[in-house]
Structure formats: structure tokens, C-alpha cells
Short mmCIF file of C-alpha atoms in Angstrom, two decimals:
data_model
loop_
_atom_site.label_atom_id
_atom_site.label_comp_id
_atom_site.label_asym_id
_atom_site.label_seq_id
_atom_site.Cartn_x
_atom_site.Cartn_y
_atom_site.Cartn_z
CA MET W 1 -97.75 15.56 10.43
CA ASP W 2 -99.16 12.10 10.81
CA LYS W 3 -98.68 11.50 7.11
CA GLU W 4 -95.00 12.41 7.34
CA ARG W 5 -94.48 9.98 10.21
CA LYS W 6 -96.20 7.21 8.30
CA MET W 7 -94.01 7.81 5.22
CA MET W 8 -90.86 7.72 7.36
CA ILE W 9 -91.85 4.43 8.95
CA ILE W 10 -92.58 2.91 5.57
CA CYS W 11 -89.18 3.97 4.22
CA LEU W 12 -87.39 2.44 7.18
CA LEU W 13 -89.25 -0.85 6.71
CA LEU W 14 -88.35 -0.96 3.03
CA ALA W 15 -84.69 -0.30 3.82
CA ALA W 16 -84.63 -3.07 6.41
CA ILE W 17 -86.22 -5.51 4.00
CA SER W 18 -83.96 -4.65 1.06
CA ARG W 19 -80.66 -4.47 3.05
CA PRO W 20 -79.91 -8.21 3.12
CA VAL W 21 -80.45 -8.38 -0.62
CA PHE W 22 -77.95 -5.62 -1.42
CA SER W 23 -75.48 -6.53 1.34
CA GLY W 24 -75.18 -10.15 0.14
CA GLU W 25 -73.34 -9.33 -3.08
CA TRP W 26 -70.62 -11.53 -4.61
CA ARG W 27 -67.38 -10.02 -3.42
CA ALA W 28 -63.84 -11.24 -2.84
CA ASN W 29 -60.89 -9.73 -1.00
CA VAL W 30 -57.63 -10.95 -2.53
CA VAL W 31 -54.11 -9.51 -2.22
CA LYS W 32 -53.24 -7.91 -5.51
CA ASN W 33 -49.44 -8.36 -5.50
CA LEU W 34 -47.13 -10.73 -3.69
CA GLU W 35 -43.48 -11.71 -3.84
CA ALA W 36 -42.71 -15.38 -4.24
CA LEU W 37 -39.30 -16.98 -3.83
CA VAL W 38 -38.49 -19.50 -6.55
CA THR W 39 -38.35 -23.09 -5.16
CA SER W 40 -40.07 -21.89 -1.98
CA CYS W 41 -43.78 -21.33 -1.37
CA VAL W 42 -46.37 -18.55 -1.24
CA VAL W 43 -49.68 -18.12 0.58
CA VAL W 44 -52.35 -15.92 -1.05
CA PRO W 45 -54.81 -14.54 1.54
CA CYS W 46 -58.42 -14.58 0.29
CA THR W 47 -61.92 -13.99 1.72
CA PHE W 48 -65.29 -13.74 -0.04
CA THR W 49 -68.99 -13.05 0.52
CA HIS W 50 -72.13 -14.28 -1.25
CA PRO W 51 -75.83 -13.35 -1.11
CA LYS W 52 -76.97 -16.71 0.28
CA GLU W 53 -77.43 -17.63 3.88
CA ASN W 54 -74.62 -19.33 5.77
CA LEU W 55 -73.75 -22.55 3.99
CA PRO W 56 -71.55 -25.42 5.10
CA SER W 57 -68.32 -26.09 3.29
CA SER W 58 -69.87 -29.16 1.71
CA ARG W 59 -72.32 -26.96 -0.19
CA LEU W 60 -69.52 -24.77 -1.56
CA ARG W 61 -66.81 -25.46 -4.06
CA GLY W 62 -63.70 -23.26 -4.44
CA ILE W 63 -61.69 -23.03 -7.64
CA TRP W 64 -58.55 -21.08 -8.58
CA HIS W 65 -57.83 -20.51 -12.24
CA LEU W 66 -55.85 -18.34 -14.60
CA SER W 67 -57.47 -14.99 -15.25
CA LYS W 68 -57.41 -15.38 -18.99
CA ASP W 69 -59.15 -18.78 -19.02
CA ARG W 70 -61.48 -20.23 -16.36
CA GLU W 71 -60.82 -23.74 -17.63
CA GLN W 72 -57.12 -23.50 -16.81
CA ARG W 73 -57.43 -24.38 -13.18
CA ILE W 74 -54.51 -24.37 -10.77
CA TYR W 75 -56.67 -25.69 -7.95
CA HIS W 76 -59.81 -27.86 -7.88
CA GLU W 77 -61.08 -30.44 -5.47
CA ASP W 78 -61.06 -32.82 -8.41
CA ARG W 79 -57.36 -33.39 -9.06
CA SER W 80 -58.00 -34.48 -12.65
CA LYS W 81 -59.22 -30.98 -13.51
CA ILE W 82 -55.97 -29.26 -12.47
CA LEU W 83 -53.27 -28.31 -14.92
CA ASP W 84 -50.44 -30.80 -14.91
CA ASN W 85 -47.95 -28.10 -14.00
CA PHE W 86 -49.80 -27.36 -10.73
CA LYS W 87 -50.82 -30.85 -9.63
CA ASP W 88 -49.85 -31.60 -6.01
CA ARG W 89 -48.55 -28.05 -5.61
CA THR W 90 -51.73 -26.19 -4.58
CA ARG W 91 -54.26 -26.45 -1.77
CA LEU W 92 -56.85 -24.38 0.10
CA LEU W 93 -55.87 -23.45 3.61
CA GLY W 94 -59.16 -21.94 4.77
CA HIS W 95 -62.70 -23.31 5.13
CA LEU W 96 -65.16 -22.16 2.49
CA GLY W 97 -67.98 -22.34 5.03
CA GLN W 98 -66.15 -19.56 6.91
CA ASN W 99 -65.74 -17.54 3.70
CA ASN W 100 -62.01 -18.26 3.64
CA CYS W 101 -60.50 -19.02 0.25
CA THR W 102 -56.76 -18.71 1.08
CA LEU W 103 -54.52 -20.54 -1.41
CA GLU W 104 -51.05 -22.06 -0.90
CA ILE W 105 -48.65 -22.78 -3.74
CA ILE W 106 -45.44 -24.73 -3.02
CA GLU W 107 -42.32 -25.35 -5.06
CA ILE W 108 -42.70 -22.06 -6.84
CA LYS W 109 -41.43 -22.05 -10.39
CA ASP W 110 -40.21 -19.13 -12.35
CA HIS W 111 -43.31 -19.07 -14.59
CA ASP W 112 -45.86 -19.20 -11.72
CA ASN W 113 -46.47 -15.49 -11.96
CA GLY W 114 -50.26 -15.52 -12.58
CA PRO W 115 -52.50 -13.63 -12.34
CA PHE W 116 -54.71 -16.13 -10.47
CA CYS W 117 -58.43 -15.61 -9.69
CA PHE W 118 -60.91 -17.25 -7.34
CA ARG W 119 -64.26 -18.81 -8.35
CA VAL W 120 -66.98 -20.15 -6.04
CA GLU W 121 -69.84 -22.51 -6.88
CA LEU W 122 -72.95 -23.08 -4.78
CA ALA W 123 -74.73 -26.38 -5.35
CA ARG W 124 -78.42 -27.22 -4.74
CA THR W 125 -80.35 -30.44 -5.01
CA GLU W 126 -83.98 -30.36 -6.16
CA THR W 127 -85.71 -33.56 -7.16
CA ASP W 128 -82.28 -35.14 -7.52
CA LYS W 129 -81.33 -32.58 -10.15
CA PRO W 130 -78.48 -30.39 -9.00
CA THR W 131 -78.41 -26.76 -10.01
CA THR W 132 -75.50 -24.46 -9.26
CA ASP W 133 -74.85 -20.78 -8.78
CA LYS W 134 -71.37 -19.84 -9.94
CA PHE W 135 -69.38 -16.64 -9.63
CA SER W 136 -65.80 -15.78 -10.63
CA PHE W 137 -64.02 -12.82 -9.04
CA VAL W 138 -62.08 -11.88 -12.13
CA GLU W 139 -61.63 -8.34 -10.92
CA ASP W 140 -59.85 -9.48 -7.74
CA CYS W 141 -56.86 -11.53 -8.85
CA VAL W 142 -53.29 -11.83 -7.56
CA ASP W 143 -50.03 -11.24 -9.42
CA LEU W 144 -46.85 -12.93 -8.21
CA LYS W 145 -43.41 -11.36 -8.46
CA MET W 146 -40.75 -14.04 -8.77
CA LEU W 147 -37.64 -13.71 -6.54
CA PRO W 148 -34.67 -15.69 -7.90
CA ASP W 149 -32.60 -15.09 -4.74
CA PRO W 150 -33.77 -15.17 -1.13
CA PRO W 151 -33.91 -11.86 0.74
CA LYS W 152 -31.09 -11.23 3.18
CA PRO W 153 -31.92 -10.98 6.86
CA THR W 154 -31.61 -7.66 8.63
CA LEU W 155 -29.58 -7.32 11.83
CA THR W 156 -30.60 -4.83 14.50
CA HIS W 157 -28.16 -4.28 17.33
CA PRO W 158 -26.45 -1.62 19.46
CA LYS W 159 -23.37 -0.10 17.88
CA THR W 160 -21.02 -1.10 20.68
CA ALA W 161 -21.09 -4.03 23.09
CA ILE W 162 -19.87 -3.61 26.67
CA GLN W 163 -17.73 -6.27 28.24
CA ASP W 164 -19.57 -8.54 30.71
CA HIS W 165 -22.92 -6.85 29.94
CA PRO W 166 -25.84 -8.54 28.10
CA TYR W 167 -25.86 -7.78 24.39
CA THR W 168 -28.90 -8.32 22.14
CA VAL W 169 -28.97 -8.80 18.37
CA THR W 170 -32.21 -9.16 16.39
CA CYS W 171 -32.21 -10.98 13.06
CA SER W 172 -35.33 -10.50 10.91
CA VAL W 173 -36.34 -11.60 7.44
CA THR W 174 -39.56 -11.10 5.45
CA HIS W 175 -41.38 -13.81 3.53
CA THR W 176 -44.77 -14.70 1.99
CA CYS W 177 -45.14 -18.28 3.18
CA PRO W 178 -46.33 -18.48 6.81
CA THR W 179 -46.90 -22.23 6.49
CA HIS W 180 -43.14 -22.77 6.07
CA VAL W 181 -41.48 -20.13 8.21
CA PRO W 182 -37.78 -19.52 7.42
CA LYS W 183 -35.44 -21.02 9.99
CA LEU W 184 -32.98 -18.54 11.53
CA THR W 185 -29.73 -19.80 13.04
CA TRP W 186 -26.78 -18.06 14.74
CA SER W 187 -23.04 -18.64 14.54
CA ARG W 188 -22.81 -18.36 18.32
CA GLY W 189 -25.01 -18.48 21.39
CA THR W 190 -27.25 -21.20 22.82
CA ALA W 191 -30.91 -22.04 22.51
CA ASP W 192 -31.56 -20.65 25.99
CA GLY W 193 -30.48 -17.20 24.82
CA ILE W 194 -32.60 -17.16 21.63
CA ILE W 195 -36.20 -15.97 21.26
CA GLU W 196 -38.17 -16.48 18.02
CA VAL W 197 -41.05 -14.26 16.92
CA HIS W 198 -43.30 -14.61 13.87
CA ARG W 199 -45.74 -11.88 12.96
CA GLU W 200 -47.71 -10.52 10.02
CA ILE W 201 -46.52 -7.13 8.85
CA TYR W 202 -49.47 -6.53 6.56
CA LEU W 203 -51.84 -8.68 4.56
CA GLY W 204 -49.83 -11.31 2.71
CA LYS W 205 -46.36 -10.37 4.08
CA TRP W 206 -44.81 -11.87 7.19
CA GLU W 207 -41.68 -11.36 9.24
CA ALA W 208 -39.64 -13.96 11.11
CA GLN W 209 -37.44 -12.72 13.96
CA SER W 210 -34.75 -14.35 16.05
CA ILE W 211 -33.49 -12.44 19.09
CA LEU W 212 -30.08 -13.48 20.39
CA THR W 213 -28.85 -12.39 23.83
CA PHE W 214 -25.34 -13.18 25.05
CA THR W 215 -22.62 -11.71 27.24
CA PRO W 216 -19.55 -10.64 25.25
CA GLU W 217 -16.07 -10.96 26.68
CA GLU W 218 -12.89 -9.08 25.94
CA LYS W 219 -11.75 -11.80 23.53
CA ASP W 220 -14.93 -11.26 21.44
CA ASP W 221 -13.74 -7.84 20.29
CA HIS W 222 -13.70 -7.63 16.46
CA SER W 223 -15.26 -11.08 16.17
CA GLU W 224 -18.13 -11.80 13.79
CA VAL W 225 -21.71 -12.84 14.49
CA THR W 226 -23.64 -14.35 11.60
CA CYS W 227 -27.36 -14.96 11.21
CA THR W 228 -28.42 -17.45 8.51
CA SER W 229 -31.97 -17.79 7.19
CA GLN W 230 -33.04 -21.04 5.55
CA PHE W 231 -36.21 -20.87 3.41
CA ASN W 232 -38.44 -23.64 2.24
CA GLY W 233 -36.71 -25.35 -0.67
CA GLN W 234 -33.26 -25.18 1.02
CA ARG W 235 -32.55 -21.65 -0.13
CA THR W 236 -30.37 -19.72 2.34
CA SER W 237 -29.09 -16.21 2.92
CA ALA W 238 -26.97 -14.70 5.69
CA ALA W 239 -26.02 -11.41 7.32
CA THR W 240 -22.90 -10.77 9.39
CA LEU W 241 -21.92 -8.11 11.88
CA THR W 242 -18.54 -7.29 13.40
CA LEU W 243 -18.67 -7.10 17.16
CA TYR W 244 -16.91 -4.21 18.85
CA VAL W 245 -16.52 -4.86 22.56
CA LYS W 246 -15.86 -1.95 24.87
CA ARG W 247 -13.95 -2.81 27.99
CA THR W 248 -15.65 -2.32 31.30
CA GLU W 249 -14.87 1.14 32.63
CA ASN W 250 -12.46 1.11 35.53
CA TYR W 251 -10.11 3.57 37.11
CA ASN W 252 -7.11 1.31 37.61
CA HIS W 253 -5.06 3.46 35.26
CA ILE W 254 -5.74 6.38 37.62
CA ILE W 255 -5.88 4.63 40.99
CA ILE W 256 -2.64 2.67 40.65
CA PRO W 257 -0.41 5.65 39.72
CA SER W 258 -2.12 7.77 42.38
CA VAL W 259 -1.55 5.14 45.08
CA VAL W 260 2.08 4.75 44.01
CA GLY W 261 2.59 8.52 44.04
CA ILE W 262 0.92 8.96 47.42
CA GLY W 263 2.88 6.04 48.88
CA THR W 264 6.15 7.46 47.60
CA ALA W 265 5.31 10.89 49.01
CA VAL W 266 4.41 9.40 52.41
CA ILE W 267 7.62 7.37 52.56
CA PHE W 268 9.70 10.41 51.53
CA THR W 269 7.95 12.58 54.13
CA VAL W 270 8.52 10.04 56.91
CA PHE W 271 12.17 9.75 55.89
CA CYS W 272 12.61 13.55 55.94
CA ILE W 273 10.94 13.84 59.35
CA PHE W 274 13.19 11.10 60.71
CA MET W 275 16.32 12.77 59.36
CA VAL W 276 15.29 16.19 60.69
CA LYS W 277 14.66 14.75 64.15
CA LYS W 278 17.95 12.92 64.04
CA TYR W 279 19.91 16.05 63.11
CA LYS W 280 18.05 18.15 65.67
CA ARG W 281 18.94 15.64 68.36
CA ARG W 282 22.55 15.67 67.23
CA ILE W 283 22.69 19.45 67.26
CA ALA W 284 21.17 19.49 70.75
CA GLU W 285 23.83 17.05 71.94
CA LEU W 286 26.56 19.19 70.44
CA GLN W 287 25.13 22.34 72.01
CA SER W 288 25.00 20.66 75.44
CA GLN W 289 28.63 19.67 75.04
CA ASP W 290 29.91 23.13 73.97
CA GLY W 291 32.01 23.59 77.13
CA SER W 292 33.56 20.21 77.01
CA MET W 293 34.13 20.56 73.27
CA TRP W 294 35.97 23.85 73.71
CA ASN W 295 37.91 22.32 76.57
CA ARG W 296 38.84 19.45 74.33
CA LEU W 297 39.90 21.87 71.63
CA SER W 298 41.98 23.85 74.16
CA ARG W 299 43.68 20.72 75.44
CA LEU W 300 44.25 19.61 71.88
CA SER W 301 45.85 23.02 71.12
CA ARG W 302 48.11 22.80 74.16
CA ARG W 303 49.04 19.26 73.28
CA ILE W 304 50.00 20.34 69.83
CA ARG W 305 52.14 23.16 71.22
CA SER W 306 53.70 20.82 73.75
CA ASP W 307 54.84 18.61 70.93
CA GLY W 308 56.98 21.55 69.59
CA PRO W 309 60.55 22.57 70.75
CA GLY W 310 60.96 22.58 74.57
CA PRO W 311 61.33 25.72 76.65
CA SER W 312 64.75 27.28 77.20
CA ARG W 313 66.62 26.95 80.48
CA SER W 314 65.83 30.51 81.55
CA ASP W 315 62.17 29.79 80.87
CA GLN W 316 62.35 26.71 83.06
CA ARG W 317 63.97 28.67 85.87
CA GLN W 318 61.42 31.45 85.62
CA GLU W 319 58.55 28.93 85.56
CA ALA W 320 59.90 27.17 88.62
CA PHE W 321 60.30 30.45 90.46
CA LEU W 322 56.86 31.66 89.53
CA GLY W 323 55.45 28.29 90.49
CA ARG W 324 56.89 28.53 93.98
CA PHE W 325 55.71 32.12 94.28
CA SER W 326 52.19 31.29 93.23
CA ARG W 327 51.99 28.56 95.91
CA ARG W 328 52.97 30.83 98.83
CA PRO W 329 50.24 31.85 101.26
CA LYS W 330 48.73 35.26 100.88
CA GLY W 331 50.36 37.96 103.13
CA ASP W 332 53.79 36.45 102.97
CA MET W 333 56.47 38.90 101.88
CA LEU W 334 58.56 37.98 98.93
CA ASP W 335 61.89 36.99 100.40
CA PHE W 336 64.60 36.37 97.94
CA GLY W 337 66.66 34.89 100.79
CA HIS W 338 64.47 31.87 100.71
CA ILE W 339 65.62 30.85 97.29
CA PRO W 340 66.24 27.14 97.33
CA ASN W 341 69.68 25.93 98.21
CA ASN W 342 70.03 24.13 94.96
CA VAL W 343 70.50 27.50 93.26
CA ASN W 344 74.13 28.69 93.25
CA SER W 345 73.83 32.19 94.70
CA LYS W 346 77.61 32.74 94.89
CA SER W 347 78.08 32.53 91.17
CA CYS W 348 75.14 34.75 90.50
CA ALA W 349 75.64 37.26 93.36
CA ASP W 350 77.48 39.68 91.26
CA GLN W 351 75.13 39.27 88.33
CA LYS W 352 72.95 42.25 87.69
CA PHE W 353 69.34 41.80 86.80
CA SER W 354 68.01 43.95 84.09
CA LYS W 355 64.41 44.80 84.53
CA PRO W 356 62.87 45.61 81.20
CA ARG W 357 59.19 46.21 81.18
CA PHE W 358 58.60 43.07 79.22
CA PRO W 359 61.78 41.07 79.78
CA SER W 360 62.57 38.29 77.39
CA PRO W 361 64.24 35.12 78.51
CA LYS W 362 66.89 35.59 75.82
CA SER W 363 67.92 38.96 77.29
CA GLN W 364 68.85 37.41 80.67
CA PRO W 365 72.46 36.33 81.04
CA LYS W 366 72.86 32.65 81.45
CA CYS W 367 74.19 31.47 84.74
CA SER W 368 76.61 28.71 84.24
CA ASN W 369 76.35 27.65 87.85
CA TYR W 370 72.59 27.25 87.75
CA LYS W 371 71.52 23.71 87.89
CA GLU W 372 70.08 22.20 84.79
CA ASP W 373 67.30 20.41 86.60
CA LEU W 374 65.10 22.37 88.93
CA ASP W 375 63.34 19.55 90.64
CA ASP W 376 61.37 20.72 93.57
CA GLY W 377 59.16 17.72 93.66
CA ASP W 378 56.42 19.30 91.52
CA ASP W 379 55.87 17.84 88.09
CA TYR W 380 53.21 20.38 87.11
CA MET W 381 54.06 22.55 84.16
CA ASN W 382 51.69 25.26 83.06
CA THR W 383 52.66 26.01 79.53
CA ALA W 384 50.31 28.95 79.48
CA ASP W 385 52.49 30.68 82.11
CA LEU W 386 55.49 30.57 79.85
CA ASN W 387 54.07 33.40 77.85
CA VAL W 388 53.52 35.66 80.90
CA TYR W 389 56.38 37.89 82.08
CA GLY W 390 56.48 40.74 84.49
CA ASN W 391 58.67 42.75 86.84
CA LEU W 392 59.62 40.92 89.94
#
């Protein structure tokens, strides 16, 4: 048992001693494929490790070269050792002391496709005789895909804008040169309503975003909003959207006709009530005046009849006689001897009176000696009595 424990402890010690040796291998982490826009720039992310202890950047030398020939360098700290085609177009962005070997290439040309590999050199000084350790990561190289035209930006936005409500449009474009971020501009809006975001999508590929917020109006319906991206090297591309503005929801088209209808109905109802009350009042007045109305009609009827042909002489005599008789006091006996003196009794003494049941004035013989005018001082004439006859 003790022997097994001792063997285990020895194995652990050997593993701890040998770990730094195996963990300090020459390794590089380089993006394998990248897109590069012609006339623009590209940044190749790169990191590496080495078996030595931490060294300052001054003790390290980074080199980028073509994979097929280490002597065809596209980057070297000694400018004279760089290919003429790449002079003043390449540089290291990272610090070698921090194991960063990121490379930038500007003014990309159509033939800058690579592949490109990284090489590191460690320098020592012993008795003034420098010795170097060199290592090329030929298995970790980058290939560039040339883009003749810039990528178009992508617009993200709601389908419909609402009038007088904030509306947001996001314009985004991808690129491979974070040192020269594409500039995004809008055809409308102000700087206060624009937010810019720059982020890395994945290793070696970046995205630039511009977020525009504005308040559309009714006049903006069917108008266009354009986002333009300008890349390094003055290359541009644009994307356009057509804005559809939805009017703010209101109920005026319902409220106004309803109010008009209700108002008309109220006015009509008030008018009907007024007319009904007026006619009821008129009917009440007529009903209260029924007696007087019928009296008026009766007088009108008598007046119309009075305008006709006058009564005959016998009718006048009979009316006068009946008038005198009707004015005598009750209890008085009818005395034909009291006939007024203005009646000529001598001429009518021998005249016989016929007494039909319903005598007619035309059946009575005319008395030539009877005076034409029976004026007893009473102007009253009851035309209704002219139609009444009886036996005297």
C-alpha cells in the first residue's frame, strides 16, 4: 500500500515537471478565411504561443510572408526586406510581447489573396554573438477572398410606421477592417436621433450599425429612407426603404355622423313635441268654444236665410199677431176684440177663416184693407217663428 502511494506521488511530480515543457509548444491561432474589399483594408486576427518564458516585444520579431516562400515577406520591421508591392501597406496591430500578431493590410489589391503565414524569431545575446530561435506557422495561414463591390447594408424596421409615433430603422453592414469602420449616413433625420454601434460578430468579421429614430408625419407616407455606407477607399453602397405611414386611429368618421344624426333627431323631436302641444292647445280652445261656435254657426245660418226673399204679407201679419200674443201675461184670455185699431175689421168681418190643421199663408185670402205696415213699435222679428203655424 505504501509502495502504491509512493509511485502515485512520483508520477504526479513528473507530470508537474514535464507540463511546462509540453505546454510551451509553438502554436498560432490565425483566421483561415477572410473577405477583403478591393481598395479597402483587412485586419487578420492572430495570436501565438512559444515554449520560452514571457519575453518583451524587443526580444521578439514578427514576420508575415507568403506560404510558398518565406523570403517573400509582406511585413517585416525592416522595410527593405518587404516586397515592393506591399511596402507601406502592412503593419502589426498587436504587441508581440502579449502574443498578439494581428496584421493589417490597407489599399487591398485584386491579387492580394495570399495565403499569408506568420513567423516569429526569438533573439538571444551571448558573448556578443546573437543566436536566434525561429518558427514559421505554415500550417496556420490565411486566405483572402477579394470583393470587387462593397456589400450592401441591411435595413431592419417595422413594416408600417404610425403617424406621430417614434419609428426606428436599423442599418447594418459587415466588414473585415475594424481599424477603418464604414461610415453610415441617412437621407433624413438628425444626429440626435442616430445611435452607432460597432461589434464583432465572430473572429475576423465585424458589423457596423446605425440606428435611426424619427417621428413620421402624414406627409411622409410613401417617402423613401436611404442608408449609405462608405468604406475605406471611398467605396459606397446604399439600401432604400419605402415608408408606409399609417394614420393615427381616430373615430371622427364615426363620431361626427353620429353627433349630426343625434342632433337632427333631437331637433326633430323637439319640433314634433312643440307642434303637438300647439295643436292640443288649439283643440282645447275650440272645445271650450263649442257653444259659442254653434251659436255663431246658427246666427250665420239665419243671416244667410235673412238675405233671401222677404216674408209674404200674410206671414208678416201672422208674425205680428203671434208676437203680441206671446207678450201677453199668463192667465189673460185671448180676446180677439182687442185687435189693434190699425186693422180694418169692417172689411174683414165677413171674411171666413179656414182652419186647416197646418194652415199655409198662401191659403188665407188676402185682405185688401189690411195695412201694409204693421208697426206696433216692436222691431223684433223672429224668423224662426215664421215656420211655426197652428190653430188659433
